[in-house]
Amino acid sequence: WLALLDEHRAEVEPILAAGELVPDELTVALIRDRLSQDDASGGFVLDVNSIDIDGRVLKQVELPCTHLFVGAGSMGSTELLVRARERGDLPDLSADFGTFWGPNSDIFVARDNPVWTPTGATQCTVPATTFTTRDQFGKQFFSMIIPMPVGIETYVSFNIVMVDNVPVPGHFTYDAAKDSVDLQWDTEQSAPAVASTKYVFDAINTKASSSYSQGDLFGGPTICNNATYHPVGGCPLGKATDAYGRVPQYPGLYVVDSSLIRVGLCANPA
């Protein structure tokens, strides 16, 4: 790096002497020169769009690097890498990229309480209470009570459920015509988790004289299985990567987020 700075000293020194930052263009040029040298071959160039709040592209930048750590989350990291494989940017990525996606078995439940069991007008903004039990198959069942801090009494109890009932995993496909990476997932794949949730909350409703909310809180289903707080998988650890998140086909490429977790794991894995 010092040798490169020496080569560009005439360009860099006046900028630093003026107390200014070296422009992105010059920094990128320095890095690109470095990557062109034999001991840094096999690096990466990341194409980045700078966008405004409406998604309009303001600037396009190329960022070369010798090591690339992908941490865009389950959906984002998987989309980036599957697209790179299918478009030929990283053609040697394994077919395991884009597999073993899951919603961490997240299920949402809203229940209407009787008037003698209010939930309270004043509530916190983050989950503070949980319970665990077993479902009809003896498997672990965990639920967090989600606050609804609306400032008035609602008589509604809201729960998120995670069960030891791993669904059939989803996967991603690439649409070349649209240049889009699409998740292939159907809510029926979480049917075992829904059955476990209904088993537990049927018993709770009987004891508490509560009932499932019949409003349109979840856009249709009474027991919601069409959303998740915790998307996981897509770049499964030990299959798409090694046990440390390293991509074996491309030394210097790492995955470092929840996309490594296969289908589901535990409460709040992501």
C-alpha positions as a printed NumPy array, in Angstrom:
array([[  0.   ,   0.   ,   0.   ],
       [  2.84 ,   2.435,   0.809],
       [  4.301,   1.754,  -2.619],
       [  0.949,   2.601,  -4.198],
       [  0.705,   5.805,  -2.196],
       [  4.173,   6.75 ,  -3.399],
       [  3.025,   6.234,  -6.973],
       [  0.037,   8.543,  -6.437],
       [  1.746,  10.97 ,  -4.055],
       [  1.429,  13.873,  -6.492],
       [ -2.354,  13.389,  -6.521],
       [ -2.876,  12.601,  -2.835],
       [ -0.593,  15.069,  -1.03 ],
       [ -2.299,  18.305,  -2.146],
       [ -5.68 ,  16.912,  -1.052],
       [ -4.414,  15.911,   2.39 ],
       [ -2.506,  19.175,   2.776],
       [ -5.758,  21.052,   2.239],
       [ -7.385,  19.015,   5.011],
       [ -9.802,  17.355,   2.651],
       [-10.798,  13.729,   2.158],
       [ -9.401,  11.732,  -0.724],
       [-12.236,  11.391,  -3.298],
       [-13.917,   8.021,  -3.708],
       [-12.758,   7.837,  -7.302],
       [ -9.098,   8.096,  -6.335],
       [ -9.464,   5.659,  -3.436],
       [-11.118,   3.122,  -5.744],
       [ -8.344,   3.624,  -8.304],
       [ -5.732,   2.878,  -5.63 ],
       [ -7.525,  -0.301,  -4.595],
       [ -8.022,  -1.384,  -8.196],
       [ -4.294,  -0.932,  -8.83 ],
       [ -3.595,  -3.043,  -5.759],
       [ -5.904,  -5.817,  -6.943],
       [ -4.18 ,  -5.904, -10.288],
       [ -0.956,  -7.061,  -8.663],
       [ -0.149, -10.768,  -8.645],
       [ -0.269, -11.222,  -4.867],
       [ -3.811,  -9.792,  -4.718],
       [ -5.348, -11.645,  -7.641],
       [ -8.782, -13.166,  -7.139],
       [-10.321, -10.141,  -5.438],
       [-13.85 ,  -8.816,  -5.886],
       [-15.482,  -5.738,  -7.361],
       [-18.788,  -4.728,  -5.755],
       [-21.171,  -2.63 ,  -7.866],
       [-23.08 ,  -0.272,  -5.56 ],
       [-25.999,   2.   ,  -6.378],
       [-26.517,   5.044,  -4.165],
       [-30.276,   5.693,  -4.147],
       [-32.68 ,   8.258,  -2.743],
       [-35.733,   7.555,  -0.598],
       [-37.8  ,   6.766,  -3.732],
       [-35.256,   4.289,  -5.103],
       [-33.878,   6.548,  -7.83 ],
       [-30.214,   5.858,  -8.535],
       [-28.118,   8.911,  -7.637],
       [-24.676,   7.455,  -8.215],
       [-23.062,   4.167,  -9.202],
       [-19.788,   3.173,  -7.574],
       [-17.448,   0.223,  -8.036],
       [-15.786,  -0.92 ,  -4.803],
       [-12.922,  -3.374,  -5.306],
       [-11.742,  -5.462,  -2.363],
       [ -9.606,  -8.479,  -1.535],
       [-12.067,  -9.794,   1.106],
       [-15.845,  -9.483,   0.891],
       [-18.13 , -10.071,   3.891],
       [-21.772, -10.462,   2.865],
       [-24.14 ,  -9.453,   5.663],
       [-27.378,  -8.267,   4.045],
       [-29.622, -10.601,   6.027],
       [-31.285, -13.831,   5.001],
       [-33.213, -12.34 ,   2.088],
       [-30.617,  -9.802,   0.96 ],
       [-27.508, -11.987,   1.116],
       [-29.237, -14.861,  -0.641],
       [-30.547, -12.56 ,  -3.365],
       [-27.103, -11.051,  -3.976],
       [-25.293, -14.377,  -4.193],
       [-27.916, -16.301,  -6.18 ],
       [-28.063, -13.462,  -8.705],
       [-24.249, -13.358,  -8.91 ],
       [-24.166, -17.085,  -9.608],
       [-26.923, -17.095, -12.19 ],
       [-25.649, -14.031, -14.065],
       [-22.146, -15.456, -14.246],
       [-20.454, -13.001, -11.889],
       [-19.655, -15.818,  -9.445],
       [-20.47 , -18.863, -11.572],
       [-18.746, -21.393,  -9.329],
       [-21.   , -20.796,  -6.336],
       [-22.589, -24.091,  -5.34 ],
       [-26.213, -25.021,  -5.939],
       [-26.697, -24.911,  -2.142],
       [-26.956, -21.124,  -2.3  ],
       [-30.651, -20.347,  -2.36 ],
       [-31.723, -23.362,  -0.279],
       [-32.859, -24.182,   3.279],
       [-34.813, -20.954,   3.795],
       [-37.38 , -20.811,   6.572],
       [-39.421, -18.413,   8.758],
       [-37.966, -19.892,  11.988],
       [-41.409, -21.469,  12.512],
       [-42.784, -18.018,  13.465],
       [-46.527, -18.021,  13.99 ],
       [-48.612, -15.05 ,  15.202],
       [-51.736, -15.323,  17.342],
       [-54.188, -12.622,  18.489],
       [-56.828, -13.428,  21.106],
       [-59.781, -11.448,  22.43 ],
       [-59.967, -11.466,  26.22 ],
       [-63.161, -11.219,  28.283],
       [-63.921,  -7.833,  29.885],
       [-62.816,  -9.13 ,  33.294],
       [-59.319,  -9.838,  31.923],
       [-58.038,  -6.569,  30.452],
       [-54.559,  -6.317,  29.012],
       [-53.983,  -2.733,  30.193],
       [-53.833,   0.601,  28.395],
       [-50.193,   1.186,  29.347],
       [-47.807,  -1.348,  27.845],
       [-44.111,  -1.483,  27.031],
       [-42.802,  -1.472,  23.478],
       [-40.777,  -4.707,  23.474],
       [-41.67 ,  -8.254,  24.547],
       [-41.036,  -8.749,  28.261],
       [-42.755, -12.035,  29.094],
       [-42.638, -15.53 ,  27.631],
       [-43.81 , -19.036,  28.334],
       [-42.72 , -22.498,  27.255],
       [-44.633, -25.749,  27.101],
       [-44.935, -28.866,  24.9  ],
       [-47.189, -29.405,  21.926],
       [-49.293, -32.46 ,  21.099],
       [-46.18 , -34.29 ,  19.946],
       [-44.167, -33.476,  23.062],
       [-42.022, -30.979,  21.16 ],
       [-40.764, -27.732,  22.65 ],
       [-43.141, -24.776,  22.248],
       [-42.045, -21.197,  22.999],
       [-44.104, -18.002,  22.885],
       [-43.409, -14.329,  23.537],
       [-46.217, -11.974,  24.516],
       [-46.024,  -9.008,  22.143],
       [-47.116,  -5.643,  23.604],
       [-49.629,  -3.434,  21.786],
       [-48.818,   0.037,  23.213],
       [-51.727,   1.94 ,  21.671],
       [-52.618,   3.874,  24.846],
       [-56.122,   2.454,  25.268],
       [-57.534,  -0.816,  26.516],
       [-57.858,  -3.286,  23.633],
       [-58.588,  -6.567,  25.459],
       [-56.364,  -8.192,  22.826],
       [-53.452, -10.495,  23.63 ],
       [-50.848, -10.825,  20.891],
       [-48.306, -13.668,  20.764],
       [-45.481, -14.764,  18.521],
       [-44.776, -18.492,  18.605],
       [-41.664, -20.5  ,  17.753],
       [-41.971, -24.283,  17.777],
       [-39.603, -27.209,  17.478],
       [-41.449, -28.28 ,  14.36 ],
       [-39.197, -27.376,  11.437],
       [-41.2  , -26.819,   8.238],
       [-40.299, -28.004,   4.765],
       [-37.627, -25.514,   3.678],
       [-38.18 , -22.89 ,   1.029],
       [-35.796, -22.093,  -1.808],
       [-34.96 , -19.258,  -4.213],
       [-35.136, -19.182,  -7.998],
       [-33.74 , -16.707, -10.511],
       [-35.911, -15.063, -13.184],
       [-33.548, -13.972, -15.961],
       [-36.201, -11.914, -17.763],
       [-36.776,  -9.744, -14.683],
       [-33.293, -10.175, -13.179],
       [-35.071, -11.041,  -9.932],
       [-34.444, -13.636,  -7.248],
       [-37.734, -15.005,  -5.93 ],
       [-38.519, -16.945,  -2.768],
       [-40.47 , -20.148,  -3.364],
       [-42.462, -20.601,  -0.187],
       [-46.067, -21.546,   0.509],
       [-47.82 , -21.057,   3.842],
       [-48.848, -24.725,   3.761],
       [-45.202, -25.535,   4.445],
       [-45.717, -24.24 ,   7.992],
       [-48.88 , -26.309,   8.575],
       [-47.228, -28.426,  11.338],
       [-46.32 , -25.263,  13.257],
       [-49.875, -23.944,  12.882],
       [-51.265, -27.233,  14.22 ],
       [-48.958, -27.042,  17.253],
       [-49.972, -23.432,  17.876],
       [-53.671, -24.234,  17.686],
       [-53.239, -27.156,  20.094],
       [-51.63 , -24.965,  22.763],
       [-53.831, -21.894,  22.361],
       [-57.061, -23.907,  22.182],
       [-56.198, -25.012,  25.726],
       [-55.333, -21.464,  26.795],
       [-58.592, -20.114,  25.387],
       [-60.561, -22.728,  27.277],
       [-58.884, -21.862,  30.574],
       [-58.897, -18.062,  30.081],
       [-62.352, -17.73 ,  28.463],
       [-60.641, -15.995,  25.539],
       [-61.116, -16.559,  21.822],
       [-59.17 , -16.077,  18.62 ],
       [-59.532, -12.534,  17.259],
       [-61.783, -12.478,  14.235],
       [-60.637,  -9.105,  12.897],
       [-58.418,  -8.561,   9.878],
       [-55.221,  -8.068,  11.888],
       [-53.29 , -10.603,   9.811],
       [-54.972,  -9.99 ,   6.481],
       [-57.033, -13.164,   6.593],
       [-55.903, -16.106,   8.717],
       [-56.834, -16.332,  12.393],
       [-53.485, -17.961,  13.152],
       [-50.969, -16.053,  11.044],
       [-48.363, -18.026,   9.104],
       [-47.737, -15.577,   6.259],
       [-45.178, -13.352,   8.003],
       [-42.025, -13.731,  10.079],
       [-39.855, -11.632,  12.369],
       [-36.922, -13.938,  11.777],
       [-36.203, -15.01 ,   8.186],
       [-33.277, -17.429,   8.183],
       [-31.393, -19.586,   5.707],
       [-30.625, -19.297,   2.029],
       [-26.845, -19.733,   2.423],
       [-26.788, -22.757,   4.756],
       [-23.774, -23.18 ,   6.996],
       [-21.834, -26.343,   6.229],
       [-23.374, -26.663,   2.76 ],
       [-23.132, -23.393,   0.855],
       [-20.264, -22.343,   3.13 ],
       [-17.875, -24.149,   5.415],
       [-18.394, -24.254,   9.194],
       [-17.048, -20.7  ,   9.51 ],
       [-19.11 , -19.009,   6.808],
       [-16.304, -19.102,   4.237],
       [-17.282, -19.751,   0.616],
       [-14.897, -22.497,  -0.536],
       [-15.123, -21.706,  -4.256],
       [-14.002, -18.101,  -3.702],
       [-11.291, -17.52 ,  -1.097],
       [-11.88 , -14.179,   0.597],
       [-15.69 , -14.382,   0.309],
       [-17.629, -14.798,   3.57 ],
       [-21.274, -14.932,   4.642],
       [-21.821, -13.499,   8.129],
       [-25.545, -13.291,   8.903],
       [-28.769, -15.228,   9.53 ],
       [-28.762, -16.662,   6.01 ],
       [-26.353, -19.27 ,   7.424],
       [-29.058, -20.703,   9.744],
       [-30.975, -23.562,   8.174],
       [-34.794, -23.144,   8.217],
       [-35.083, -22.366,  11.956],
       [-33.225, -22.498,  15.218],
       [-34.635, -20.881,  18.368],
       [-36.188, -17.685,  19.723],
       [-34.752, -14.564,  18.096],
       [-31.978, -16.188,  16.033],
       [-31.782, -13.35 ,  13.559]])
